Amino acid sequence: MKGLTSIPSEKNLFTAYESLQNHAPSMNQLALWTQWVRFDPRLGEIFCKYLNQHWKEISPLDFNKELHLQPWPQAIGPIIEHTQLLLNRRERCFFSSWKRLVTANFSRNSTPELYFIGLRKFAGKAMREDAVLSHQAYSRWGYLGREVLVNKWKQVSNESEHGRTLLSADVRGQKLKELLKIRDSFTVNDYREFLGNAVSRRIAEMDLKKHPKIQSRGKTKGKIYFRVRNASLL
Amino acid sequence: MSNQPEAKSQLNAALMRKALNHLDSLMTQSVSLIVGGGGAMLLAYDFPLATSDIDAVPRGIDLAVLDIHIKAVARDLNIPSDWLNPYFSTFAHTLPSDYGDRLINVFRGKHLEAWALGMEDLLIMKCFAHRQKDIGHAKALIKKGANIKFVESHIESLQKKRIPGSQDALDFLDELRG
């Protein structure tokens, strides 16, 4: 399979971190480093933070042109999706337009593939879980992955503006089924934590409210959810 | 760091073994490679095909460290600088956890060993890739004795676990049966 002709070394990655944090990288460097993110989620976090601060200064058409020269242009997709999580509501609508231009003519992978390379045991349990529990930020681009490329995501997601749902309804349903097998009762925060904070509070409450085998007791923050007695989990 | 395209050259079995030998000479620690794709088809099953690289995932060494040696071999033998690369691992989530039981040794050097995926595992990956150009090789694997029932049963189990692409993989397998 074809891809980058050289795999980034530790030194290469440190240079990228430093440049994204302190200097103004060139368009060519930015495009190349979107590919390097596939080897290093930490670079992904730093890249998202950089985009959050500087996207308005980056010509989307020039960036699009540089990305097309890379073996995996659509690797920018998950990075952009995560950057969007950091923006406030007002910025998001402008960012959407920027995103459309940057990713113009990019095709989604036809066969879903793991986003990160070389970080998991080959054919191991974690790889399979990355595939089954993939976040939408990855699956929208034909990738599979669970890593949230936002530093201290739990803290960020608890701020109401940033609480976003990263998992599809299907995946959330599976995880809720697992939770019901191991816990008789729980709060909405327990459910959110079980999902790695990849669901907003509002959606989490809706999931629990509409589940046919879950009932609740109490009000607002103190509400406890529990499995309906004798309800099968099948 | 350059990412310029290079002149391609096809790797036949002899050149692959030469490259692996050379790589072995550069190793100072035990490293094993899990080989998939065209490299496995050529080295383990003698399929007559042309490929420009060996899809291989290393164990016992960091990817970036191995890459330095891969480049050295490429320079010395005048073959593509990415003649060995790990990118096929992005589809390895589709493999059964007991793939190790079916590995076939295709190279054993002083420090380096290379193990090709079994026929069923190669077929599983081809089903998930579901490319028309793979139909010939997939059928050849079946003709060589790959256990279709095992492959089908495994993909069905992945479908139950909701691994994306499972239905397409099953449809492709169905097509192979003709």
Coordinates of C-alpha atoms in Angstrom, one line a residue:
Chain A
M1 CA 0.0 0.0 0.0
K2 CA 1.2 3.5 -0.8
G3 CA 1.5 6.4 1.6
L4 CA 4.2 8.6 3.0
T5 CA 7.6 7.7 1.6
S6 CA 9.2 8.5 5.0
I7 CA 7.8 7.9 8.4
P8 CA 8.3 10.9 10.8
S9 CA 11.0 10.3 13.4
E10 CA 10.7 11.6 17.0
K11 CA 12.9 14.5 16.1
N12 CA 10.6 15.4 13.1
L13 CA 7.6 15.4 15.4
F14 CA 9.3 17.6 18.0
T15 CA 10.1 20.1 15.2
A16 CA 6.5 20.1 14.2
Y17 CA 5.2 20.6 17.7
E18 CA 7.6 23.5 18.2
S19 CA 6.8 25.1 15.0
L20 CA 3.0 24.9 15.5
Q21 CA 3.3 26.3 19.0
N22 CA 5.8 29.1 18.4
H23 CA 6.3 29.9 14.7
A24 CA 4.3 30.3 11.5
P25 CA 4.7 27.1 9.6
S26 CA 4.5 27.2 5.8
M27 CA 1.6 25.8 3.9
N28 CA 3.7 22.9 2.6
Q29 CA 4.7 22.0 6.2
L30 CA 1.1 22.2 7.4
A31 CA 0.0 19.9 4.6
L32 CA 2.7 17.3 5.4
W33 CA 2.0 17.4 9.1
T34 CA -1.6 16.5 8.6
Q35 CA -0.2 13.2 7.3
W36 CA 2.1 12.9 10.3
V37 CA -0.9 13.2 12.7
R38 CA -1.7 9.6 11.6
F39 CA 1.4 8.5 13.6
D40 CA 1.0 10.8 16.6
P41 CA -2.3 11.9 18.3
R42 CA -0.3 14.4 20.3
L43 CA 0.6 16.2 17.1
G44 CA -3.1 16.0 16.2
E45 CA -4.0 17.9 19.5
I46 CA -1.4 20.5 18.8
F47 CA -2.5 20.9 15.2
C48 CA -6.2 21.4 16.2
K49 CA -5.2 24.0 18.7
Y50 CA -3.1 25.8 16.0
L51 CA -6.0 25.7 13.6
N52 CA -8.4 27.0 16.2
Q53 CA -6.2 30.0 16.6
H54 CA -5.1 30.6 13.0
W55 CA -7.6 29.2 10.6
K56 CA -8.7 32.6 9.5
E57 CA -5.2 33.4 8.3
I58 CA -4.9 30.3 6.2
S59 CA -6.0 30.5 2.6
P60 CA -8.4 27.6 2.2
L61 CA -7.7 27.3 -1.5
D62 CA -3.9 27.3 -1.1
F63 CA -4.2 24.7 1.7
N64 CA -6.5 22.6 -0.5
K65 CA -3.9 22.7 -3.3
E66 CA -1.1 21.6 -0.9
L67 CA -3.2 18.8 0.6
H68 CA -3.9 17.4 -2.8
L69 CA -0.1 16.8 -3.2
Q70 CA -0.1 14.5 -0.1
P71 CA -0.9 10.7 -0.3
W72 CA -3.8 11.1 2.2
P73 CA -5.4 14.5 1.6
Q74 CA -8.6 13.4 3.5
A75 CA -6.4 12.9 6.7
I76 CA -7.2 16.6 7.4
G77 CA -10.8 15.6 7.8
P78 CA -10.7 14.4 11.4
I79 CA -8.4 17.2 12.4
I80 CA -10.9 19.8 11.1
E81 CA -13.8 18.0 12.8
H82 CA -12.0 18.1 16.1
T83 CA -11.0 21.8 15.6
Q84 CA -14.7 22.5 15.2
L85 CA -15.3 21.3 18.7
L86 CA -13.1 24.1 20.0
L87 CA -15.0 26.9 18.3
N88 CA -17.8 29.0 19.7
R89 CA -21.2 28.9 17.9
R90 CA -20.6 32.1 16.0
E91 CA -17.3 31.0 14.6
R92 CA -18.6 27.6 13.6
C93 CA -20.7 28.9 10.7
F94 CA -17.8 30.7 9.1
F95 CA -15.5 27.8 9.9
S96 CA -17.9 25.5 8.0
S97 CA -17.4 27.5 4.9
W98 CA -13.6 27.5 5.3
K99 CA -13.8 23.7 5.9
R100 CA -15.7 23.1 2.7
L101 CA -13.1 25.0 0.6
V102 CA -10.2 23.3 2.3
T103 CA -11.6 19.8 1.7
A104 CA -13.0 20.5 -1.8
N105 CA -12.8 17.5 -4.1
F106 CA -11.6 15.2 -1.3
S107 CA -13.1 11.8 -1.4
R108 CA -14.1 9.8 1.7
N109 CA -12.3 6.5 2.0
S110 CA -14.5 3.9 0.3
T111 CA -13.3 1.2 2.7
P112 CA -13.1 2.3 6.3
E113 CA -9.6 2.1 7.7
L114 CA -8.0 2.9 11.0
Y115 CA -6.8 6.5 11.2
F116 CA -3.8 6.0 13.3
I117 CA -0.9 3.9 12.1
G118 CA 1.4 1.8 14.3
L119 CA -0.1 2.7 17.6
R120 CA -2.1 -0.5 18.3
K121 CA -1.2 -4.2 18.6
F122 CA -1.7 -5.7 15.2
A123 CA -5.2 -7.3 15.0
G124 CA -5.6 -6.8 18.7
K125 CA -8.7 -6.0 20.8
A126 CA -8.0 -2.2 20.9
M127 CA -7.9 -2.1 17.1
R128 CA -11.3 -3.8 16.9
E129 CA -12.7 -1.5 19.5
D130 CA -11.4 1.5 17.5
A131 CA -13.4 0.2 14.6
V132 CA -16.6 -0.6 16.5
L133 CA -16.6 2.5 18.7
S134 CA -15.3 4.9 16.1
H135 CA -16.2 8.6 16.7
Q136 CA -18.0 10.4 13.9
A137 CA -15.1 12.9 13.5
Y138 CA -13.3 9.9 12.0
S139 CA -16.1 7.9 10.3
R140 CA -17.3 11.0 8.4
W141 CA -14.1 10.7 6.4
G142 CA -14.0 6.9 6.1
Y143 CA -11.6 6.5 9.0
L144 CA -11.9 4.6 12.3
G145 CA -10.7 6.1 15.6
R146 CA -11.6 7.0 19.1
E147 CA -8.9 9.4 20.2
V148 CA -10.3 12.8 20.9
L149 CA -7.8 15.3 19.5
V150 CA -8.6 17.9 22.1
N151 CA -6.4 18.3 25.2
K152 CA -8.3 17.8 28.5
W153 CA -11.4 17.0 26.5
K154 CA -13.4 16.0 29.6
Q155 CA -13.0 19.5 31.0
V156 CA -13.7 21.1 27.7
S157 CA -16.8 19.0 27.0
N158 CA -18.3 19.9 30.4
E159 CA -18.5 23.5 29.4
S160 CA -21.9 23.7 27.8
E161 CA -20.9 25.4 24.6
H162 CA -18.4 22.7 23.8
G163 CA -20.4 19.6 24.9
R164 CA -20.7 17.7 21.7
T165 CA -21.7 14.2 20.7
L166 CA -18.9 12.3 18.9
L167 CA -20.5 8.9 18.8
S168 CA -23.3 7.7 16.5
A169 CA -26.7 6.6 18.0
D170 CA -25.8 3.1 17.0
V171 CA -22.5 3.1 19.0
R172 CA -24.1 4.8 21.9
G173 CA -26.8 2.1 22.0
Q174 CA -24.2 -0.6 22.1
K175 CA -22.3 1.1 24.9
L176 CA -25.6 1.6 26.9
K177 CA -26.3 -2.0 26.6
E178 CA -22.9 -2.8 28.0
L179 CA -23.4 -0.4 30.9
L180 CA -26.8 -1.9 31.8
K181 CA -25.0 -5.3 32.1
I182 CA -22.6 -4.1 34.7
R183 CA -24.6 -1.4 36.6
D184 CA -28.1 -1.6 38.1
S185 CA -28.3 2.1 38.5
F186 CA -26.4 5.2 37.3
T187 CA -26.6 8.9 36.7
V188 CA -26.4 10.7 33.4
N189 CA -22.8 11.7 34.3
D190 CA -21.9 8.0 34.9
Y191 CA -23.3 7.3 31.4
R192 CA -21.3 10.2 29.9
E193 CA -18.1 9.0 31.6
F194 CA -18.7 5.5 30.4
L195 CA -18.7 6.9 26.9
G196 CA -15.5 8.8 27.5
N197 CA -17.4 12.1 27.5
A198 CA -18.1 11.6 23.9
V199 CA -21.7 12.6 24.2
S200 CA -23.3 15.9 25.2
R201 CA -25.4 16.1 28.4
R202 CA -28.5 16.8 26.3
I203 CA -28.1 13.8 24.0
A204 CA -27.2 11.6 27.0
E205 CA -30.4 12.5 28.8
M206 CA -32.4 11.9 25.6
D207 CA -30.7 8.5 25.1
L208 CA -31.7 7.5 28.7
K209 CA -35.2 8.9 28.5
K210 CA -36.2 7.1 25.4
H211 CA -34.6 3.7 26.2
P212 CA -37.5 1.2 26.7
K213 CA -35.7 -0.7 29.4
I214 CA -34.7 2.2 31.6
Q215 CA -36.7 4.1 34.1
S216 CA -35.7 7.1 36.2
R217 CA -36.2 8.4 39.7
G218 CA -35.6 11.9 41.0
K219 CA -35.2 15.2 39.3
T220 CA -32.6 17.2 37.4
K221 CA -29.0 16.6 38.5
G222 CA -29.9 14.0 41.1
K223 CA -31.8 11.8 38.7
I224 CA -30.9 8.2 38.9
Y225 CA -31.6 5.8 36.0
F226 CA -32.1 2.1 36.5
R227 CA -33.0 -1.0 34.5
V228 CA -36.6 -1.9 34.5
R229 CA -37.0 -5.0 36.6
N230 CA -37.0 -8.3 34.7
A231 CA -36.3 -6.5 31.4
S232 CA -34.1 -8.6 29.2
L233 CA -31.1 -6.9 27.7
L234 CA -31.3 -8.8 24.5
Chain B
M1 CA 11.8 15.9 4.6
S2 CA 11.0 15.1 1.0
N3 CA 7.9 13.5 -0.1
Q4 CA 8.7 13.6 -3.8
P5 CA 7.5 10.7 -6.0
E6 CA 10.2 8.3 -7.0
A7 CA 10.7 6.2 -10.1
K8 CA 8.8 2.9 -9.4
S9 CA 10.3 -0.5 -9.9
Q10 CA 8.6 -3.8 -9.4
L11 CA 9.8 -6.1 -6.7
N12 CA 10.0 -9.8 -7.6
A13 CA 10.5 -12.5 -5.0
A14 CA 14.3 -12.6 -5.6
L15 CA 14.6 -8.9 -5.1
M16 CA 12.4 -9.0 -2.0
R17 CA 14.6 -11.6 -0.4
K18 CA 17.7 -9.7 -1.3
A19 CA 16.2 -6.6 0.3
L20 CA 15.2 -8.5 3.4
N21 CA 18.7 -10.0 3.6
H22 CA 20.2 -6.5 3.4
L23 CA 17.8 -5.2 6.0
D24 CA 18.7 -8.1 8.3
S25 CA 22.4 -7.1 8.0
L26 CA 21.5 -3.7 9.4
M27 CA 19.6 -5.0 12.4
T28 CA 21.2 -5.2 15.8
Q29 CA 18.1 -6.5 17.6
S30 CA 15.5 -9.3 17.0
V31 CA 12.8 -8.0 14.7
S32 CA 9.9 -9.8 13.1
L33 CA 7.7 -8.6 10.3
I34 CA 4.1 -9.6 9.6
V35 CA 3.7 -9.5 5.9
G36 CA 0.4 -9.1 4.0
G37 CA -0.7 -8.0 0.6
G38 CA 1.3 -8.8 -2.6
G39 CA 4.5 -9.5 -0.7
A40 CA 2.8 -12.4 1.2
M41 CA 1.2 -13.7 -2.0
L42 CA 4.7 -13.7 -3.7
L43 CA 6.9 -15.0 -0.9
A44 CA 4.6 -17.5 0.7
Y45 CA 2.4 -18.7 -2.1
D46 CA 4.5 -18.1 -5.3
F47 CA 1.7 -16.2 -7.0
P48 CA 3.0 -14.6 -10.1
L49 CA 2.3 -10.9 -9.6
A50 CA 3.9 -7.5 -9.7
T51 CA 4.2 -5.3 -6.7
S52 CA 6.2 -2.2 -5.9
D53 CA 6.4 -2.8 -2.1
I54 CA 6.1 -5.2 0.7
D55 CA 3.3 -4.6 3.2
A56 CA 4.8 -5.4 6.5
V57 CA 4.2 -4.5 10.1
P58 CA 7.3 -4.8 12.4
R59 CA 7.4 -6.2 16.0
G60 CA 10.3 -5.4 18.2
I61 CA 11.3 -2.1 16.7
D62 CA 9.8 1.4 16.4
L63 CA 8.4 2.2 12.9
A64 CA 10.4 5.4 12.5
V65 CA 13.7 3.6 13.5
L66 CA 13.0 0.7 11.1
D67 CA 12.3 3.3 8.4
I68 CA 15.9 4.6 8.6
H69 CA 17.2 1.1 7.7
I70 CA 14.5 0.7 5.0
K71 CA 15.8 3.9 3.4
A72 CA 19.4 2.6 3.6
V73 CA 18.5 -0.6 1.8
A74 CA 16.6 1.4 -0.8
R75 CA 19.6 3.5 -1.6
D76 CA 22.0 0.5 -1.7
L77 CA 19.7 -1.6 -4.0
N78 CA 18.2 1.2 -6.0
I79 CA 14.6 0.3 -5.1
P80 CA 11.7 2.6 -4.0
S81 CA 12.4 4.2 -0.7
D82 CA 9.1 2.9 0.7
W83 CA 9.8 -0.7 -0.6
L84 CA 8.6 -1.9 2.8
N85 CA 5.8 0.0 4.7
P86 CA 3.3 -0.7 7.4
Y87 CA 0.2 1.0 5.9
F88 CA -1.8 -2.2 5.4
S89 CA -2.1 -2.4 9.2
T90 CA -5.0 0.1 9.0
F91 CA -7.2 -2.8 7.9
A92 CA -5.8 -5.3 10.5
H93 CA -8.9 -4.8 12.8
T94 CA -10.7 -7.2 10.4
L95 CA -8.3 -10.1 11.2
P96 CA -9.1 -12.9 13.6
S97 CA -7.2 -12.7 16.8
D98 CA -5.7 -16.2 16.1
Y99 CA -4.1 -15.0 12.8
G100 CA -0.8 -15.9 14.4
D101 CA -1.6 -19.7 14.2
R102 CA -1.6 -19.4 10.4
L103 CA 1.5 -17.4 9.8
I104 CA 4.0 -18.8 7.3
N105 CA 7.7 -18.1 7.7
V106 CA 9.1 -16.6 4.5
F107 CA 12.5 -15.3 5.7
R108 CA 14.8 -16.0 8.5
G109 CA 18.0 -14.1 9.0
K110 CA 20.4 -13.4 11.9
H111 CA 18.1 -10.9 13.5
L112 CA 15.2 -10.5 11.1
E113 CA 12.3 -12.9 10.5
A114 CA 9.4 -12.4 8.2
W115 CA 6.0 -14.1 8.5
A116 CA 3.4 -14.0 5.8
L117 CA -0.3 -14.0 6.7
G118 CA -2.2 -17.2 6.1
M119 CA -4.4 -17.6 3.0
E120 CA -7.7 -17.2 5.0
D121 CA -6.4 -13.9 6.6
L122 CA -5.2 -12.6 3.2
L123 CA -8.7 -13.4 1.8
I124 CA -10.4 -11.7 4.7
M125 CA -8.4 -8.5 4.0
K126 CA -9.2 -8.7 0.3
C127 CA -12.9 -9.1 1.0
F128 CA -12.8 -5.9 3.1
A129 CA -10.9 -4.0 0.5
H130 CA -13.4 -5.3 -2.1
R131 CA -11.6 -4.0 -5.1
Q132 CA -12.3 -5.4 -8.5
K133 CA -8.6 -5.7 -9.2
D134 CA -8.3 -8.2 -6.3
I135 CA -10.9 -10.7 -7.7
G136 CA -8.2 -12.7 -9.6
H137 CA -6.0 -13.0 -6.5
A138 CA -8.9 -13.8 -4.2
K139 CA -10.1 -16.6 -6.5
A140 CA -6.5 -17.9 -6.7
L141 CA -6.4 -18.1 -2.9
I142 CA -9.6 -20.1 -2.9
K143 CA -8.3 -22.4 -5.6
K144 CA -5.1 -22.9 -3.5
G145 CA -7.2 -24.1 -0.6
A146 CA -8.3 -21.1 1.5
N147 CA -11.1 -22.2 3.8
I148 CA -14.1 -20.1 2.6
K149 CA -16.4 -21.3 5.4
F150 CA -13.9 -20.0 7.9
V151 CA -13.6 -16.7 6.1
E152 CA -17.4 -16.3 5.8
S153 CA -18.0 -17.2 9.5
H154 CA -15.4 -14.7 10.6
I155 CA -16.7 -11.9 8.5
E156 CA -20.2 -12.7 9.8
S157 CA -19.0 -12.5 13.4
L158 CA -17.5 -9.1 12.6
Q159 CA -20.8 -8.0 11.1
K160 CA -22.5 -9.0 14.4
K161 CA -19.9 -6.8 16.2
R162 CA -20.8 -4.0 13.7
I163 CA -17.4 -3.7 12.2
P164 CA -17.8 -1.2 9.4
G165 CA -17.5 -2.7 5.9
S166 CA -18.6 -6.2 6.9
Q167 CA -21.6 -6.3 4.6
D168 CA -19.5 -5.2 1.6
A169 CA -16.9 -7.8 2.6
L170 CA -19.6 -10.5 2.6
D171 CA -21.0 -9.3 -0.7
F172 CA -17.5 -9.5 -2.2
L173 CA -17.0 -13.1 -0.9
D174 CA -20.4 -14.0 -2.5
E175 CA -19.2 -12.6 -5.8
L176 CA -16.1 -14.8 -5.6
R177 CA -18.2 -17.9 -5.4
G178 CA -19.8 -16.9 -8.7

